[in-house]
Structures are given as C-alpha cells and as structure tokens.
Amino acid sequence: MTAVDTPTEVLARAREQVLDNGVGLSQTDILTVLQLPDEHLEELLALAHEVRLRWCGPEVEVEGIISLKTGGCPEDCHFCSQSGQFTSPVRTAWLDVPSLVEAAKQTAKTGATEFCIVAAVRGPDKRLMAQVAEGVKAIKDAVDINVACSLGMLTQAQVDELVAIGVHRYNHNLETARSHFDQVVTTHSWEERWETLRMVAAAGMEVCCGGIIGMGETVEQRAEFAAQLAELAPDEVPMNFLNPRPGTPFGDLPVLEGSEALKTIAAFRLAMPHTILRFAGGRELTLGDLGARQGMLGGINAVIVGNYLTTLGRPAESDIDLLTELRMPIKALSATL
Amino acid sequence: MQDGEAAATGFDPMAVVFCGQCGELLAAGDHLACQQRAELEPPRYCPQCARRMVVQVDPVGWHARCSRHGQYASD
Ligand code: SF4
C-alpha cells in the first residue's frame, strides 16, 4: 500500500490476495479498508462475503452463552458492568448446575453447536474449577453440544484440567489493540492475556479471541488490533460493539456508527479469511435488524443467539429465521468435531 | 415493573412503584429511555421497593430476586 492507492486499487489487491490466495491483508491495508469512504461500503461488504464463502463456506456456527458467575469481578475493564470496582447495578450471582444444564438444553434447541460457560473473574479459583468440571460433565451427559469456557486468565494446570474435562474451545478476549489496552484495563496487562491464549493453543484447545470495537480506539488502533489477532490466528474471533454500561467508565461513550461497525467486520474478515468471525454483543444497538443482515452478508459466519451474559439479545428465532432467509445453513455438530 | 416483562407469582401489578431499570419512582418522570432500554436489559431494581436485585440472564430469559419481595422472571 502506498499513499497513491485508491479505494478501487486496494479492493482489487484484496480481491487477489485474500479472495484468490487466502492470505490476509497487512495492517496497512486493513487501515486503508477501514478508511474507505462510505460509498465503497457495499462493494467492501460484498468482497468480504465472497471471501467468507470461499474460505469458510456457507455454514454459520451458532452459539449460546451463559454466565455461571455474574458480577463482583476484581478487575477494572472499563466497559464491564460486572466489575466490582464500579457502581453498576449488576449484583453477584452464581448459577447452579441444573440451571446450567437447562441453559445448554435451551441453546441446543436453537440448533446451536456451541455452548460457552462464562465467569466474571480474573481467573478461576478451586471452587469455580470444581463447579465448571461438574457442570461440563452434567451437560455432556444430557445434551449433544460442544462446551466452551471463558474463565479469565489461567495457569498451566488449569489449562490442562479444562482439556481433561473435554472443554473444546476457550474464550479469552484481548479486547482491543495492545497500544490502547491500558486505556481500557489497568488491573492486568495485554501480555498476561496473550500468555493465557498461548497456553490454551499449545494445549490443543481451540482459541476464541476477539474484543470490543468502539472503546475510544482510533481507526489506526482498530487496524493494529486486527493485525494482532491475525498474528494470534485464533479459531474464532467474536466481534462485540460497545454497549455503554451505566456506572462504568465507558458508560457515556457514544455508540459506534453502523457503517463503522460494518467496515470493521469486513476489514477483520479481510485480515483473517479463514477464521470463524462471530457476531457477539452490542450488535442490536449498533446495527439493528438491517445491519445484522448486512453483517451476515459482509463477512460474518457465526452468531451468538439469544441473550448475553447480563443483557438481552434478539430472540434466537429472529436470527435463525434470518439465516433461513439468507440460505445459510447452520453448521452441524458433526462438522465441528 | 414498567417494562412489561413479567412478574413474580402472586405479584400484584398495583404494587409497581419503582422503575426496574433505574430504580427511581415511576411517578417521577416519564422513564421513556428506561422503557427503550428494557428491550435489551433485564430489570435491576425491585418494582416494589427499588432494592437492587440479583439477576440471572439465561439464553431465553431472565430471573431476578429481591431479598424482600422474592422472585421475578421473564415470560
Ligand atoms: S475480567 Fe471479565 S468480568 Fe472481570 S471486569 Fe474484566 S471483562 Fe468484566
């Protein structure tokens, strides 16, 4: 990319490099894509969709998530209503194992193949690990679904334990670009998160790592973040858009413009042509129904259906109906094993 | 509970005094923003006493428990 590249030139290069050869764009080219004028948005989304179809296929991976332990987290992630450091109205709650199994059943009924158990912690203690082990076993005994976990930063022994109990994917978001991280979190570092991800990958679990767009980062930092994720090469990248939470330091940040969100989706797809790129939290607010459709036709190939951890999502049926209408089959469990 | 979401068993709708979203008196202000927010948020405050509730969201709904007035749930 040079200063003289026009939008048409950069899209032509993306077509050759990413669509034809499956090689993700460089950070410089990602930035150019993110800075494309809005009149090129449709063309950009169409290219990202082609890339997704070519390298990932038409299937959509459907997932449900549940909060096993809500609120009272000692960390200070400035976007998070579950931090115990802010005056958020969210109170601490623990889910029991029967309720966890019920949530997995509800998720499986939508056709989902993934069920992610999430806890608001810096990292799991013995009590949480025991609850997770019991819960994963109970789910596996009762429901045909892949179980993923998101329990914060792990030790090597905890990584090994999760592998042993059959957790197939681990979510741990880097959240934002390395250069912006200290504006978002001060109680731990980007590098500590990276270390957990490295251990998870080395242990053979699938890696799920993404972040939140719209936390005051520059467009340059969005490109940096995409390049850093591409370097990590996660199996899945969940894309969240900031839903400003009352009582948190980011509670008054503006909601991201829909066109910005869509450009970011397409740019992340062009940075990571082979990854599972998942629509996650905040899309209802940022994109609405029309934007959700554009995103599905602009590089996304996975969704979280139903509610989130502390907020409500679109009804699962709305997303499933949309996939039917778009003729995008839900990925079958057999295809994920 | 101003968000039309649901009520505890035996819950008297006439007892709704506080906004489930902001915890303020329903009679004080129009709570339009709260009503909009309720589409994507479970209630956090007891509609009868405005205590903060323990809320559990699940894939298809939510449960909320007030230490004084008991359990509420989505439909
Ligand atoms: S570590 Fe997780 S739960 Fe805790 S404050 Fe950060 S984002 Fe929230």
XYZ file of C-alpha atoms and ligand atoms in Angstrom:
420
model
C 0.000 0.000 0.000
C 1.346 3.412 -0.921
C -0.135 6.866 -0.418
C -1.387 6.842 -4.004
C -3.561 3.727 -3.648
C -7.169 4.496 -4.436
C -10.062 2.621 -2.824
C -10.501 0.729 -6.084
C -6.847 -0.299 -6.090
C -6.857 -1.536 -2.508
C -10.065 -3.503 -3.078
C -8.566 -5.014 -6.240
C -5.483 -6.067 -4.290
C -7.670 -7.532 -1.538
C -9.570 -9.496 -4.177
C -6.387 -11.058 -5.482
C -4.542 -11.556 -2.200
C -7.380 -12.557 0.117
C -10.092 -13.964 -2.122
C -7.906 -15.771 -4.630
C -4.995 -16.736 -2.395
C -6.440 -16.802 1.121
C -3.774 -14.510 2.517
C -4.984 -11.868 4.973
C -4.345 -8.171 4.441
C -1.447 -6.396 6.128
C -2.081 -3.852 8.897
C -1.501 -1.014 6.424
C -4.067 -2.371 4.001
C -6.546 -3.069 6.804
C -6.274 0.596 7.763
C -6.965 1.659 4.189
C -10.041 -0.570 4.150
C -11.258 0.916 7.435
C -10.818 4.389 5.964
C -12.718 3.675 2.746
C -15.403 6.280 2.056
C -18.948 5.112 2.749
C -19.772 4.939 -0.965
C -17.479 1.880 -1.169
C -19.164 0.107 1.759
C -21.415 -2.097 -0.365
C -18.521 -3.192 -2.571
C -16.402 -3.879 0.528
C -19.093 -5.966 2.209
C -19.682 -7.939 -0.988
C -15.973 -8.764 -1.209
C -15.811 -9.777 2.467
C -18.828 -12.028 1.910
C -17.182 -13.665 -1.102
C -14.045 -14.240 0.961
C -16.064 -15.821 3.747
C -17.904 -18.119 1.311
C -14.702 -19.092 -0.474
C -12.594 -19.866 2.614
C -15.191 -20.799 5.265
C -18.203 -21.970 3.283
C -21.856 -21.001 3.619
C -22.423 -22.563 7.074
C -22.999 -20.413 10.112
C -21.837 -21.536 13.536
C -24.478 -20.861 16.169
C -23.608 -20.470 19.846
C -25.343 -19.713 23.113
C -23.641 -18.314 26.190
C -24.393 -18.335 29.882
C -22.970 -16.561 32.894
C -22.007 -19.097 35.552
C -20.752 -16.436 37.924
C -22.037 -12.909 37.411
C -20.646 -9.654 38.780
C -18.225 -8.884 41.595
C -15.119 -9.215 39.420
C -11.983 -7.635 40.944
C -10.705 -6.399 37.557
C -11.426 -2.934 36.163
C -12.216 -3.430 32.462
C -13.775 -0.030 31.811
C -16.574 -1.376 29.605
C -17.754 -4.049 32.001
C -20.820 -3.894 34.222
C -19.557 -6.942 36.098
C -16.513 -5.239 37.567
C -16.829 -4.853 41.321
C -14.914 -1.580 41.057
C -17.739 0.448 39.503
C -21.194 1.457 40.694
C -23.010 -0.738 38.194
C -26.416 -2.133 39.234
C -25.269 -5.688 38.441
C -25.092 -7.833 41.601
C -23.155 -11.034 42.123
C -24.976 -14.238 41.169
C -23.953 -17.904 40.854
C -25.781 -20.371 38.637
C -26.314 -23.927 39.911
C -25.513 -26.972 37.785
C -29.141 -27.954 36.975
C -29.768 -24.412 35.682
C -26.569 -24.623 33.656
C -27.740 -27.848 32.022
C -31.143 -26.288 31.346
C -29.461 -23.337 29.610
C -27.425 -25.763 27.472
C -30.652 -27.532 26.506
C -32.302 -24.226 25.575
C -29.273 -23.390 23.453
C -29.213 -26.764 21.699
C -32.891 -26.366 20.784
C -31.983 -23.415 18.549
C -29.711 -25.689 16.513
C -26.597 -24.286 18.166
C -23.499 -26.455 18.303
C -21.588 -24.347 20.825
C -22.369 -23.509 24.420
C -19.989 -21.225 26.276
C -19.811 -21.058 30.062
C -18.556 -17.672 31.236
C -17.479 -16.441 34.658
C -16.732 -12.878 35.754
C -13.378 -13.483 37.390
C -9.729 -12.541 36.977
C -9.043 -16.251 36.794
C -10.752 -19.324 38.221
C -10.234 -20.490 41.820
C -10.710 -24.058 43.059
C -14.428 -23.549 43.713
C -15.048 -22.284 40.196
C -12.962 -25.016 38.569
C -14.912 -27.626 40.550
C -18.239 -26.067 39.511
C -17.102 -25.983 35.866
C -15.966 -29.618 35.961
C -19.284 -30.708 37.443
C -21.243 -28.543 35.022
C -19.379 -29.694 31.898
C -19.883 -33.337 32.842
C -23.595 -32.807 33.517
C -24.028 -31.002 30.177
C -22.166 -33.690 28.259
C -24.336 -36.358 29.883
C -27.557 -34.563 28.923
C -27.003 -32.501 25.766
C -25.315 -33.017 22.416
C -23.347 -29.782 22.207
C -19.740 -28.589 22.260
C -18.791 -26.902 25.509
C -16.535 -23.865 25.571
C -15.407 -21.835 28.582
C -14.395 -18.269 29.359
C -12.967 -18.091 32.858
C -10.324 -15.383 32.622
C -6.592 -15.897 32.935
C -5.437 -19.468 33.502
C -2.468 -21.291 34.961
C -0.965 -24.183 33.015
C -2.550 -26.633 35.480
C -5.971 -25.101 34.846
C -5.484 -25.279 31.083
C -4.637 -28.971 31.449
C -7.676 -29.544 33.654
C -10.025 -27.920 31.128
C -8.583 -30.099 28.371
C -9.045 -33.176 30.558
C -12.721 -32.457 31.207
C -13.401 -32.028 27.500
C -13.663 -28.253 27.015
C -13.029 -27.903 23.311
C -12.643 -24.133 22.957
C -11.522 -21.375 25.298
C -12.539 -17.751 25.012
C -10.237 -15.057 26.248
C -10.521 -11.707 24.514
C -7.597 -9.375 24.004
C -10.366 -6.742 23.913
C -8.512 -4.067 21.962
C -5.214 -3.125 20.348
C -2.154 -3.568 22.520
C -1.450 0.178 22.284
C -4.935 1.000 23.631
C -5.220 -1.678 26.305
C -4.023 0.465 29.218
C -6.854 2.898 28.476
C -9.318 0.037 28.927
C -7.866 -2.122 31.716
C -5.314 -1.263 34.425
C -5.511 -4.318 36.696
C -3.815 -6.698 34.278
C -1.921 -6.447 31.037
C -2.483 -7.346 27.411
C 0.592 -9.578 27.700
C -0.949 -11.559 30.572
C -3.956 -12.235 28.381
C -1.693 -13.234 25.492
C 0.103 -15.709 27.769
C -3.146 -17.500 28.613
C -4.009 -17.673 24.919
C -0.591 -19.107 24.136
C -1.047 -21.862 26.739
C -4.552 -22.656 25.506
C -3.362 -23.023 21.902
C -0.354 -25.120 22.923
C -2.639 -27.476 24.870
C -4.700 -28.142 21.742
C -7.878 -26.347 22.758
C -9.431 -24.153 20.095
C -8.746 -20.477 20.725
C -11.539 -17.918 20.705
C -10.255 -14.380 20.964
C -11.752 -11.080 19.945
C -12.731 -7.846 21.529
C -14.943 -4.813 21.613
C -14.977 -2.131 18.941
C -15.886 1.441 19.890
C -13.967 1.860 23.147
C -12.340 5.131 22.142
C -9.676 3.477 19.979
C -8.533 5.201 16.798
C -9.094 3.673 13.384
C -5.350 3.026 13.307
C -5.701 1.043 16.533
C -8.560 -0.958 15.038
C -6.222 -1.937 12.190
C -3.499 -2.725 14.739
C -5.923 -4.928 16.683
C -6.952 -6.846 13.553
C -3.284 -7.442 12.693
C -2.527 -8.616 16.241
C -5.441 -11.034 16.145
C -4.293 -12.285 12.745
C -0.866 -12.949 14.259
C -2.508 -14.971 17.042
C -4.535 -16.865 14.399
C -7.467 -17.817 16.651
C -10.041 -20.363 15.526
C -12.759 -17.847 16.357
C -12.967 -14.070 16.684
C -16.047 -12.747 18.478
C -16.810 -9.167 17.458
C -18.530 -7.062 20.075
C -19.544 -3.429 19.714
C -19.531 -1.296 22.826
C -22.869 -1.188 24.583
C -22.113 1.622 27.074
C -23.000 0.283 30.526
C -24.368 2.639 33.165
C -21.937 3.198 36.014
C -18.830 2.101 34.095
C -16.071 4.492 32.948
C -17.230 3.914 29.354
C -20.884 4.450 30.227
C -21.023 7.750 28.342
C -19.086 6.782 25.217
C -21.103 7.140 22.012
C -22.486 4.061 20.286
C -20.451 3.176 17.188
C -21.913 4.264 13.836
C -23.417 1.339 11.926
C -21.244 1.989 8.852
C -18.110 1.966 11.047
C -19.163 -1.340 12.563
C -19.797 -2.871 9.135
C -16.447 -1.659 7.766
C -14.752 -3.182 10.794
C -16.456 -6.534 10.227
C -15.380 -6.557 6.586
C -11.841 -5.434 7.430
C -11.470 -8.166 10.062
C -12.682 -10.726 7.525
C -10.102 -9.490 5.011
C -7.435 -9.706 7.732
C -8.463 -13.252 8.729
C -10.053 -15.044 5.770
C -10.154 -18.472 7.460
C -11.389 -17.645 10.954
C -14.840 -18.056 12.465
C -15.967 -14.418 12.730
C -18.788 -14.181 15.200
C -21.417 -11.524 15.743
C -21.454 -11.049 19.520
C -22.646 -8.366 21.940
C -23.764 -4.860 21.073
C -24.900 -5.562 17.514
C -28.557 -4.943 18.352
C -27.714 -1.435 19.497
C -25.105 -0.605 16.861
C -26.580 -2.257 13.800
C -30.234 -3.085 14.413
C -32.015 -5.615 12.215
C -30.883 -4.193 8.881
C -27.257 -4.016 9.985
C -27.392 -7.578 11.289
C -28.394 -8.707 7.809
C -25.645 -6.598 6.205
C -23.116 -8.078 8.619
C -24.187 -11.618 7.757
C -23.621 -10.666 4.116
C -20.386 -8.842 4.899
C -18.007 -11.399 6.377
C -19.697 -12.796 9.492
C -20.104 -16.584 9.658
C -21.144 -17.194 13.256
C -23.622 -15.750 15.725
C -24.391 -15.756 19.402
C -28.108 -16.345 19.598
C -30.452 -15.398 22.389
C -29.394 -13.423 25.423
C -25.916 -12.415 26.501
C -24.392 -12.525 29.986
C -26.148 -9.590 31.605
C -28.126 -8.116 28.699
C -30.803 -9.415 26.364
C -30.297 -10.172 22.673
C -32.657 -10.636 19.751
C -34.867 -13.691 20.146
C -32.942 -16.700 18.809
C -35.746 -17.337 16.294
C -35.115 -13.958 14.633
C -31.537 -14.927 13.864
C -32.454 -18.453 12.794
C -35.186 -17.055 10.504
C -32.667 -14.638 9.022
C -30.237 -17.469 8.297
C -33.018 -19.448 6.617
C -33.961 -16.450 4.514
C -30.329 -15.902 3.520
C -29.996 -19.630 2.720
C -27.152 -20.017 5.151
C -27.213 -23.475 6.755
C -26.458 -23.814 10.452
C -23.202 -25.680 10.932
C -23.959 -29.217 12.127
C -22.360 -30.673 15.227
C -20.682 -33.361 13.127
C -18.937 -30.644 11.120
C -17.386 -29.144 14.243
C -15.780 -32.294 15.628
C -42.186 -3.292 36.707
C -42.566 -0.761 33.929
C -41.015 -2.887 31.227
C -43.939 -5.201 30.734
C -41.649 -8.157 31.180
C -43.173 -10.339 33.841
C -43.945 -10.599 37.474
C -43.487 -12.853 40.442
C -46.111 -15.437 41.248
C -48.911 -13.765 43.140
C -47.406 -10.401 42.278
C -49.837 -7.525 42.488
C -49.308 -5.249 39.448
C -50.735 -2.403 41.509
C -47.650 -2.682 43.707
C -45.401 -1.446 40.862
C -43.975 1.747 42.253
C -40.385 1.840 41.033
C -38.762 1.593 37.611
C -36.985 -1.739 37.144
C -34.327 -0.073 35.003
C -33.275 2.989 37.011
C -34.800 2.310 40.426
C -36.492 5.708 40.611
C -40.167 6.290 41.374
C -42.275 5.621 38.287
C -44.326 8.684 39.125
C -41.220 10.846 38.897
C -40.539 11.389 35.196
C -41.647 9.599 32.039
C -38.998 6.800 32.009
C -39.154 6.670 28.204
C -35.430 5.942 27.952
C -35.892 3.199 30.552
C -38.693 1.659 28.521
C -36.462 1.606 25.449
C -33.591 0.136 27.437
C -35.876 -2.601 28.790
C -35.950 -4.184 25.321
C -32.330 -5.192 25.795
C -31.972 -5.161 29.578
C -33.478 -7.205 32.378
C -34.777 -5.169 35.324
C -32.184 -4.477 38.012
C -34.369 -2.899 40.698
C -37.335 -4.350 42.544
C -40.521 -2.698 41.278
C -41.945 -2.724 44.795
C -39.054 -1.365 46.867
C -36.233 -0.397 44.421
C -33.735 -2.728 46.096
C -31.070 -3.912 43.688
C -31.966 -7.459 42.671
C -29.779 -10.484 41.956
C -30.391 -11.085 38.255
C -29.550 -14.169 36.220
C -29.845 -13.931 32.444
C -30.144 -17.207 30.509
C -30.287 -17.827 26.742
C -34.043 -17.309 26.545
C -34.999 -15.159 29.529
C -34.067 -13.899 32.976
C -34.776 -14.369 36.679
C -34.468 -11.650 39.280
C -34.646 -11.950 43.052
C -35.361 -9.220 45.545
C -34.262 -10.059 49.090
C -37.575 -8.652 50.364
C -40.124 -9.385 47.631
C -38.911 -12.634 46.114
C -38.545 -13.824 42.579
C -39.498 -12.233 39.249
C -38.995 -13.836 35.857
C -39.453 -13.151 32.163
C -42.350 -14.901 30.450
S -12.125 -9.604 33.723
Fe -14.051 -10.008 32.594
S -15.681 -9.917 34.123
Fe -13.863 -9.008 35.042
S -14.110 -6.802 34.706
Fe -12.878 -7.616 33.003
S -14.360 -8.133 31.388
Fe -15.518 -7.841 33.313
